[in-house]
Amino acid sequence: MTTDPHTHGLSTLCIHAGTHLDQATGGACSPIFTSTAYAFPNPAKQNIYPRYFNTPNQQVINRKLAALEKGEAALVFGSGMAAISTLLLAHLKPGEHAIFQNDLYGGSMRLISSELPRLGVQLSWGANVAEFAAALRPETRFDLRRIAVESAASLHRSGRNWLRLANATAS
């Protein structure tokens, strides 16, 4: 069964999207793999290591989340700080600019204000959509905020190409 997120309902996607069919038993639902260590090379010649986000359990939930969100891919993390750190360090380069909401979680604020400038990333801060719009520059690559999604979406309709992350912690 294909699980195209555009043609199947939420219930079908929750059950079938990203499912790992168990070849050993023929199970139709993804088994839970309790191992945290895997032989290398394994039969598929993969180096499975939990910190590489590639264990069977992680792959299943990633595919399910991507289907539910109608996205190309997804990643799960052990904490919000792990997710934010990975995203920022993977996508921001020296000389680029990022805009952040000025009342983010304290751990995020510390990471952003202490580490990103040290890596050559330029920062701006804002409290509302108008301040975010005023802070935009040609080198803006990223923004992180908790402001209303409808209002923020208007900024992204401008045709500019940058990443936007919405923090749902306090939503």
Short mmCIF file of N, CA, C and O in Angstrom, two decimals, residues 42-153:
data_model
loop_
_atom_site.label_atom_id
_atom_site.label_comp_id
_atom_site.label_asym_id
_atom_site.label_seq_id
_atom_site.Cartn_x
_atom_site.Cartn_y
_atom_site.Cartn_z
N ASN A 42 26.24 -5.05 8.93
CA ASN A 42 25.04 -5.86 9.06
C ASN A 42 24.65 -6.36 7.67
O ASN A 42 25.31 -6.03 6.69
N PRO A 43 23.58 -7.14 7.56
CA PRO A 43 23.23 -7.68 6.23
C PRO A 43 23.04 -6.62 5.15
O PRO A 43 23.30 -6.87 3.98
N ALA A 44 22.60 -5.43 5.52
CA ALA A 44 22.39 -4.37 4.52
C ALA A 44 23.63 -3.49 4.36
O ALA A 44 23.60 -2.48 3.68
N LYS A 45 24.73 -3.84 5.02
CA LYS A 45 26.00 -3.09 4.97
C LYS A 45 25.82 -1.66 5.47
O LYS A 45 26.43 -0.72 4.98
N GLN A 46 24.96 -1.48 6.47
CA GLN A 46 24.73 -0.16 7.07
C GLN A 46 25.45 -0.09 8.40
O GLN A 46 25.54 -1.08 9.12
N ASN A 47 25.94 1.09 8.73
CA ASN A 47 26.50 1.33 10.05
C ASN A 47 25.40 1.94 10.90
O ASN A 47 25.21 3.14 10.92
N ILE A 48 24.64 1.08 11.57
CA ILE A 48 23.51 1.57 12.38
C ILE A 48 24.04 1.98 13.74
O ILE A 48 24.65 1.20 14.44
N TYR A 49 23.82 3.24 14.07
CA TYR A 49 24.27 3.80 15.33
C TYR A 49 23.24 4.82 15.77
O TYR A 49 22.91 5.73 15.00
N PRO A 50 22.67 4.70 16.97
CA PRO A 50 21.56 5.58 17.37
C PRO A 50 21.83 7.07 17.20
O PRO A 50 20.94 7.83 16.89
N ARG A 51 23.05 7.51 17.39
CA ARG A 51 23.32 8.95 17.27
C ARG A 51 23.35 9.43 15.82
O ARG A 51 23.45 10.61 15.56
N TYR A 52 23.30 8.50 14.87
CA TYR A 52 23.22 8.87 13.46
C TYR A 52 21.77 8.96 13.00
O TYR A 52 21.51 9.13 11.83
N PHE A 53 20.80 8.80 13.91
CA PHE A 53 19.37 8.87 13.59
C PHE A 53 18.96 7.82 12.57
O PHE A 53 18.12 8.06 11.73
N ASN A 54 19.58 6.64 12.61
CA ASN A 54 19.26 5.67 11.58
C ASN A 54 18.88 4.29 12.12
O ASN A 54 18.97 3.32 11.40
N THR A 55 18.45 4.19 13.35
CA THR A 55 17.98 2.90 13.83
C THR A 55 16.61 2.62 13.22
O THR A 55 15.91 3.55 12.79
N PRO A 56 16.19 1.36 13.17
CA PRO A 56 14.88 1.06 12.58
C PRO A 56 13.74 1.83 13.24
O PRO A 56 12.84 2.31 12.56
N ASN A 57 13.76 1.96 14.56
CA ASN A 57 12.69 2.70 15.25
C ASN A 57 12.66 4.16 14.80
O ASN A 57 11.59 4.72 14.56
N GLN A 58 13.82 4.79 14.72
CA GLN A 58 13.87 6.20 14.31
C GLN A 58 13.42 6.36 12.87
O GLN A 58 12.70 7.32 12.54
N GLN A 59 13.81 5.45 12.00
CA GLN A 59 13.42 5.55 10.60
C GLN A 59 11.90 5.46 10.44
O GLN A 59 11.31 6.21 9.66
N VAL A 60 11.27 4.57 11.19
CA VAL A 60 9.81 4.42 11.11
C VAL A 60 9.11 5.70 11.56
O VAL A 60 8.24 6.22 10.87
N ILE A 61 9.48 6.22 12.73
CA ILE A 61 8.79 7.42 13.22
C ILE A 61 9.09 8.63 12.33
O ILE A 61 8.20 9.45 12.08
N ASN A 62 10.29 8.72 11.79
CA ASN A 62 10.61 9.82 10.88
C ASN A 62 9.72 9.77 9.64
O ASN A 62 9.19 10.80 9.20
N ARG A 63 9.56 8.59 9.06
CA ARG A 63 8.72 8.46 7.87
C ARG A 63 7.26 8.74 8.20
O ARG A 63 6.55 9.38 7.41
N LYS A 64 6.79 8.30 9.36
CA LYS A 64 5.40 8.57 9.74
C LYS A 64 5.17 10.07 9.94
O LYS A 64 4.19 10.62 9.45
N LEU A 65 6.07 10.73 10.64
CA LEU A 65 5.93 12.17 10.86
C LEU A 65 5.97 12.94 9.54
O LEU A 65 5.19 13.88 9.34
N ALA A 66 6.87 12.56 8.65
CA ALA A 66 6.94 13.24 7.35
C ALA A 66 5.63 13.09 6.60
O ALA A 66 5.12 14.05 6.01
N ALA A 67 5.05 11.90 6.61
CA ALA A 67 3.78 11.68 5.92
C ALA A 67 2.66 12.49 6.55
O ALA A 67 1.86 13.12 5.86
N LEU A 68 2.60 12.50 7.88
CA LEU A 68 1.55 13.25 8.57
C LEU A 68 1.65 14.75 8.33
O LEU A 68 0.64 15.45 8.25
N GLU A 69 2.87 15.25 8.21
CA GLU A 69 3.09 16.69 7.98
C GLU A 69 3.18 17.04 6.50
O GLU A 69 3.43 18.17 6.14
N LYS A 70 3.03 16.02 5.64
CA LYS A 70 3.15 16.20 4.19
C LYS A 70 4.52 16.77 3.80
O LYS A 70 4.64 17.61 2.92
N GLY A 71 5.54 16.30 4.50
CA GLY A 71 6.90 16.76 4.25
C GLY A 71 7.72 15.71 3.52
O GLY A 71 7.29 14.57 3.35
N GLU A 72 8.90 16.10 3.09
CA GLU A 72 9.80 15.18 2.41
C GLU A 72 10.47 14.25 3.40
O GLU A 72 10.74 13.09 3.08
N ALA A 73 10.80 14.74 4.58
CA ALA A 73 11.53 13.96 5.57
C ALA A 73 11.28 14.56 6.94
O ALA A 73 10.75 15.67 7.06
N ALA A 74 11.67 13.83 7.97
CA ALA A 74 11.55 14.31 9.35
C ALA A 74 12.68 13.71 10.16
O ALA A 74 13.26 12.70 9.77
N LEU A 75 12.99 14.35 11.27
CA LEU A 75 13.96 13.82 12.23
C LEU A 75 13.37 13.95 13.62
O LEU A 75 12.69 14.93 13.92
N VAL A 76 13.65 12.97 14.47
CA VAL A 76 13.25 13.07 15.87
C VAL A 76 14.51 13.24 16.70
O VAL A 76 15.58 12.75 16.33
N PHE A 77 14.38 13.96 17.80
CA PHE A 77 15.51 14.24 18.67
C PHE A 77 15.12 13.92 20.11
O PHE A 77 13.95 13.87 20.44
N GLY A 78 16.12 13.77 20.96
CA GLY A 78 15.89 13.48 22.36
C GLY A 78 15.51 14.70 23.17
O GLY A 78 15.03 14.59 24.29
N SER A 79 15.72 15.91 22.62
CA SER A 79 15.36 17.13 23.33
C SER A 79 15.19 18.27 22.33
O SER A 79 15.70 18.20 21.20
N GLY A 80 14.52 19.30 22.77
CA GLY A 80 14.36 20.48 21.92
C GLY A 80 15.69 21.16 21.64
O GLY A 80 15.93 21.66 20.54
N MET A 81 16.58 21.20 22.64
CA MET A 81 17.89 21.82 22.44
C MET A 81 18.71 21.05 21.40
O MET A 81 19.44 21.64 20.62
N ALA A 82 18.58 19.73 21.39
CA ALA A 82 19.28 18.94 20.38
C ALA A 82 18.76 19.28 18.99
O ALA A 82 19.54 19.44 18.04
N ALA A 83 17.45 19.45 18.86
CA ALA A 83 16.86 19.79 17.57
C ALA A 83 17.29 21.18 17.11
O ALA A 83 17.70 21.38 15.97
N ILE A 84 17.19 22.16 18.01
CA ILE A 84 17.54 23.54 17.66
C ILE A 84 19.03 23.65 17.34
O ILE A 84 19.42 24.28 16.35
N SER A 85 19.87 23.04 18.16
CA SER A 85 21.32 23.09 17.91
C SER A 85 21.67 22.49 16.57
O SER A 85 22.44 23.07 15.80
N THR A 86 21.11 21.32 16.27
CA THR A 86 21.39 20.67 14.99
C THR A 86 20.96 21.54 13.84
O THR A 86 21.70 21.72 12.86
N LEU A 87 19.76 22.09 13.92
CA LEU A 87 19.24 22.92 12.84
C LEU A 87 20.11 24.16 12.61
O LEU A 87 20.50 24.47 11.49
N LEU A 88 20.42 24.86 13.69
CA LEU A 88 21.21 26.09 13.56
C LEU A 88 22.62 25.80 13.02
O LEU A 88 23.10 26.47 12.12
N LEU A 89 23.28 24.81 13.60
CA LEU A 89 24.66 24.52 13.20
C LEU A 89 24.74 23.92 11.80
O LEU A 89 25.74 24.10 11.10
N ALA A 90 23.70 23.26 11.35
CA ALA A 90 23.71 22.67 10.01
C ALA A 90 23.41 23.69 8.92
O ALA A 90 23.87 23.55 7.79
N HIS A 91 22.63 24.72 9.25
CA HIS A 91 22.16 25.62 8.19
C HIS A 91 22.73 27.03 8.19
O HIS A 91 22.56 27.75 7.22
N LEU A 92 23.36 27.44 9.26
CA LEU A 92 23.90 28.81 9.30
C LEU A 92 25.41 28.79 9.09
O LEU A 92 26.12 28.01 9.72
N LYS A 93 25.86 29.65 8.21
CA LYS A 93 27.29 29.73 7.89
C LYS A 93 27.82 31.13 8.23
O LYS A 93 27.04 32.08 8.32
N PRO A 94 29.13 31.26 8.39
CA PRO A 94 29.71 32.58 8.65
C PRO A 94 29.26 33.59 7.59
O PRO A 94 29.20 33.28 6.40
N GLY A 95 28.91 34.78 8.04
CA GLY A 95 28.47 35.85 7.14
C GLY A 95 26.98 35.87 6.91
O GLY A 95 26.46 36.85 6.39
N GLU A 96 26.27 34.82 7.29
CA GLU A 96 24.82 34.82 7.12
C GLU A 96 24.17 35.51 8.32
O GLU A 96 24.79 35.75 9.33
N HIS A 97 22.90 35.81 8.15
CA HIS A 97 22.13 36.57 9.14
C HIS A 97 20.93 35.75 9.58
O HIS A 97 20.32 35.04 8.78
N ALA A 98 20.61 35.84 10.85
CA ALA A 98 19.43 35.15 11.38
C ALA A 98 18.68 36.09 12.31
O ALA A 98 19.27 36.92 12.98
N ILE A 99 17.36 35.93 12.33
CA ILE A 99 16.50 36.75 13.18
C ILE A 99 15.83 35.82 14.20
O ILE A 99 15.34 34.75 13.85
N PHE A 100 15.82 36.26 15.45
CA PHE A 100 15.25 35.45 16.53
C PHE A 100 14.29 36.29 17.36
O PHE A 100 14.52 37.48 17.55
N GLN A 101 13.26 35.63 17.84
CA GLN A 101 12.33 36.32 18.74
C GLN A 101 13.04 36.54 20.07
O GLN A 101 13.76 35.68 20.56
N ASN A 102 12.85 37.70 20.66
CA ASN A 102 13.64 38.08 21.82
C ASN A 102 13.17 37.49 23.15
O ASN A 102 13.71 37.82 24.19
N ASP A 103 12.21 36.59 23.12
CA ASP A 103 11.80 35.94 24.38
C ASP A 103 11.79 34.42 24.26
O ASP A 103 10.96 33.74 24.82
N LEU A 104 12.78 33.88 23.56
CA LEU A 104 12.90 32.43 23.43
C LEU A 104 13.31 31.79 24.76
O LEU A 104 13.77 32.48 25.68
N TYR A 105 13.20 30.50 24.82
CA TYR A 105 13.65 29.72 25.97
C TYR A 105 15.10 30.06 26.29
O TYR A 105 15.92 30.27 25.40
N GLY A 106 15.43 30.11 27.57
CA GLY A 106 16.76 30.53 28.02
C GLY A 106 17.91 29.74 27.43
O GLY A 106 18.95 30.30 27.07
N GLY A 107 17.77 28.43 27.30
CA GLY A 107 18.83 27.62 26.70
C GLY A 107 19.07 27.98 25.25
O GLY A 107 20.21 28.06 24.78
N SER A 108 17.98 28.24 24.52
CA SER A 108 18.10 28.66 23.12
C SER A 108 18.76 30.03 23.03
O SER A 108 19.63 30.26 22.19
N MET A 109 18.34 30.94 23.91
CA MET A 109 18.93 32.29 23.91
C MET A 109 20.43 32.23 24.15
O MET A 109 21.20 32.92 23.49
N ARG A 110 20.87 31.40 25.08
CA ARG A 110 22.28 31.29 25.38
C ARG A 110 23.05 30.73 24.19
O ARG A 110 24.08 31.25 23.80
N LEU A 111 22.54 29.67 23.59
CA LEU A 111 23.19 29.08 22.42
C LEU A 111 23.30 30.12 21.30
O LEU A 111 24.37 30.30 20.72
N ILE A 112 22.21 30.79 21.03
CA ILE A 112 22.19 31.76 19.93
C ILE A 112 23.11 32.93 20.21
O ILE A 112 23.95 33.28 19.38
N SER A 113 22.99 33.54 21.39
CA SER A 113 23.76 34.77 21.66
C SER A 113 25.23 34.49 21.96
O SER A 113 26.08 35.36 21.72
N SER A 114 25.57 33.29 22.43
CA SER A 114 26.97 32.99 22.75
C SER A 114 27.73 32.29 21.62
O SER A 114 28.88 32.63 21.35
N GLU A 115 27.09 31.34 21.00
CA GLU A 115 27.81 30.50 20.05
C GLU A 115 27.73 30.99 18.60
O GLU A 115 28.72 30.92 17.87
N LEU A 116 26.58 31.45 18.17
CA LEU A 116 26.46 31.83 16.76
C LEU A 116 27.35 33.00 16.37
O LEU A 116 28.01 32.95 15.32
N PRO A 117 27.46 34.07 17.17
CA PRO A 117 28.38 35.14 16.79
C PRO A 117 29.84 34.65 16.72
O PRO A 117 30.60 35.09 15.87
N ARG A 118 30.18 33.75 17.60
CA ARG A 118 31.53 33.19 17.60
C ARG A 118 31.81 32.44 16.29
O ARG A 118 32.95 32.36 15.83
N LEU A 119 30.75 31.94 15.65
CA LEU A 119 30.87 31.23 14.38
C LEU A 119 30.69 32.16 13.18
O LEU A 119 30.65 31.70 12.05
N GLY A 120 30.56 33.46 13.43
CA GLY A 120 30.46 34.44 12.35
C GLY A 120 29.06 34.68 11.84
O GLY A 120 28.88 35.26 10.77
N VAL A 121 28.04 34.28 12.57
CA VAL A 121 26.65 34.50 12.17
C VAL A 121 26.18 35.82 12.77
O VAL A 121 26.37 36.08 13.96
N GLN A 122 25.57 36.66 11.95
CA GLN A 122 25.04 37.94 12.39
C GLN A 122 23.63 37.73 12.94
O GLN A 122 22.84 36.99 12.36
N LEU A 123 23.31 38.41 14.04
CA LEU A 123 22.02 38.21 14.70
C LEU A 123 21.20 39.48 14.75
O LEU A 123 21.73 40.57 14.87
N SER A 124 19.89 39.30 14.66
CA SER A 124 18.92 40.36 14.94
C SER A 124 17.85 39.75 15.83
O SER A 124 17.64 38.54 15.82
N TRP A 125 17.18 40.62 16.58
CA TRP A 125 16.14 40.18 17.50
C TRP A 125 14.87 40.97 17.23
O TRP A 125 14.94 42.14 16.84
N GLY A 126 13.72 40.35 17.44
CA GLY A 126 12.46 41.04 17.24
C GLY A 126 11.40 40.51 18.17
O GLY A 126 11.52 39.41 18.70
N ALA A 127 10.35 41.32 18.36
CA ALA A 127 9.26 40.93 19.24
C ALA A 127 7.95 40.71 18.49
O ALA A 127 7.02 40.14 19.03
N ASN A 128 7.88 41.17 17.23
CA ASN A 128 6.64 41.04 16.49
C ASN A 128 6.95 41.00 14.99
O ASN A 128 8.10 41.16 14.58
N VAL A 129 5.92 40.82 14.20
CA VAL A 129 6.11 40.67 12.75
C VAL A 129 6.76 41.92 12.15
O VAL A 129 7.64 41.82 11.30
N ALA A 130 6.36 43.11 12.60
CA ALA A 130 6.94 44.35 12.06
C ALA A 130 8.44 44.41 12.32
O ALA A 130 9.22 44.80 11.44
N GLU A 131 8.86 44.02 13.52
CA GLU A 131 10.30 44.03 13.83
C GLU A 131 11.06 42.97 13.02
O GLU A 131 12.19 43.19 12.62
N PHE A 132 10.43 41.83 12.79
CA PHE A 132 11.06 40.81 11.95
C PHE A 132 11.20 41.33 10.52
O PHE A 132 12.25 41.19 9.90
N ALA A 133 10.16 41.94 10.00
CA ALA A 133 10.21 42.48 8.64
C ALA A 133 11.28 43.55 8.51
O ALA A 133 12.02 43.59 7.52
N ALA A 134 11.40 44.40 9.53
CA ALA A 134 12.41 45.46 9.49
C ALA A 134 13.83 44.90 9.58
O ALA A 134 14.77 45.52 9.08
N ALA A 135 13.99 43.74 10.18
CA ALA A 135 15.32 43.16 10.36
C ALA A 135 15.81 42.36 9.15
O ALA A 135 16.98 41.98 9.09
N LEU A 136 14.93 42.11 8.18
CA LEU A 136 15.33 41.32 7.01
C LEU A 136 16.46 41.98 6.24
O LEU A 136 16.47 43.20 6.05
N ARG A 137 17.41 41.17 5.81
CA ARG A 137 18.54 41.63 5.00
C ARG A 137 18.70 40.65 3.83
O ARG A 137 18.19 39.54 3.89
N PRO A 138 19.46 41.04 2.82
CA PRO A 138 19.71 40.09 1.73
C PRO A 138 20.36 38.79 2.20
O PRO A 138 20.12 37.72 1.65
N GLU A 139 21.17 38.86 3.26
CA GLU A 139 21.87 37.67 3.74
C GLU A 139 21.10 36.92 4.83
O GLU A 139 21.62 35.98 5.43
N THR A 140 19.83 37.30 5.07
CA THR A 140 19.03 36.59 6.06
C THR A 140 18.76 35.18 5.56
O THR A 140 18.27 34.97 4.46
N ARG A 141 19.11 34.24 6.40
CA ARG A 141 18.98 32.82 6.04
C ARG A 141 17.95 32.11 6.90
O ARG A 141 17.44 31.07 6.54
N PHE A 142 17.62 32.65 8.06
CA PHE A 142 16.90 31.88 9.04
C PHE A 142 16.16 32.78 10.01
O PHE A 142 16.64 33.85 10.33
N ASP A 143 15.00 32.33 10.47
CA ASP A 143 14.36 33.02 11.59
C ASP A 143 13.68 32.02 12.50
O ASP A 143 13.20 31.00 12.08
N LEU A 144 13.73 32.32 13.78
CA LEU A 144 13.14 31.46 14.81
C LEU A 144 12.24 32.32 15.68
O LEU A 144 12.68 33.31 16.24
N ARG A 145 10.97 31.94 15.76
CA ARG A 145 10.03 32.75 16.51
C ARG A 145 8.86 31.93 17.02
O ARG A 145 8.65 30.81 16.60
N ARG A 146 8.10 32.57 17.87
CA ARG A 146 6.88 31.97 18.39
C ARG A 146 5.67 32.83 18.07
O ARG A 146 4.60 32.61 18.59
N ILE A 147 5.83 33.83 17.21
CA ILE A 147 4.71 34.71 16.90
C ILE A 147 3.67 33.98 16.05
O ILE A 147 3.96 32.93 15.51
N ALA A 148 2.51 34.55 15.94
CA ALA A 148 1.40 33.91 15.24
C ALA A 148 1.81 33.45 13.84
O ALA A 148 2.36 34.22 13.05
N VAL A 149 1.51 32.21 13.54
CA VAL A 149 1.90 31.63 12.26
C VAL A 149 1.28 32.37 11.10
O VAL A 149 1.92 32.62 10.08
N GLU A 150 0.01 32.79 11.23
CA GLU A 150 -0.64 33.49 10.13
C GLU A 150 0.08 34.80 9.79
O GLU A 150 0.29 35.13 8.64
N SER A 151 0.48 35.53 10.82
CA SER A 151 1.18 36.79 10.59
C SER A 151 2.56 36.55 10.02
O SER A 151 3.00 37.24 9.11
N ALA A 152 3.26 35.54 10.54
CA ALA A 152 4.61 35.26 10.06
C ALA A 152 4.60 34.76 8.63
O ALA A 152 5.52 35.03 7.86
N ALA A 153 3.55 34.05 8.24
CA ALA A 153 3.48 33.51 6.88
C ALA A 153 3.51 34.63 5.84
O ALA A 153 4.03 34.45 4.74
#
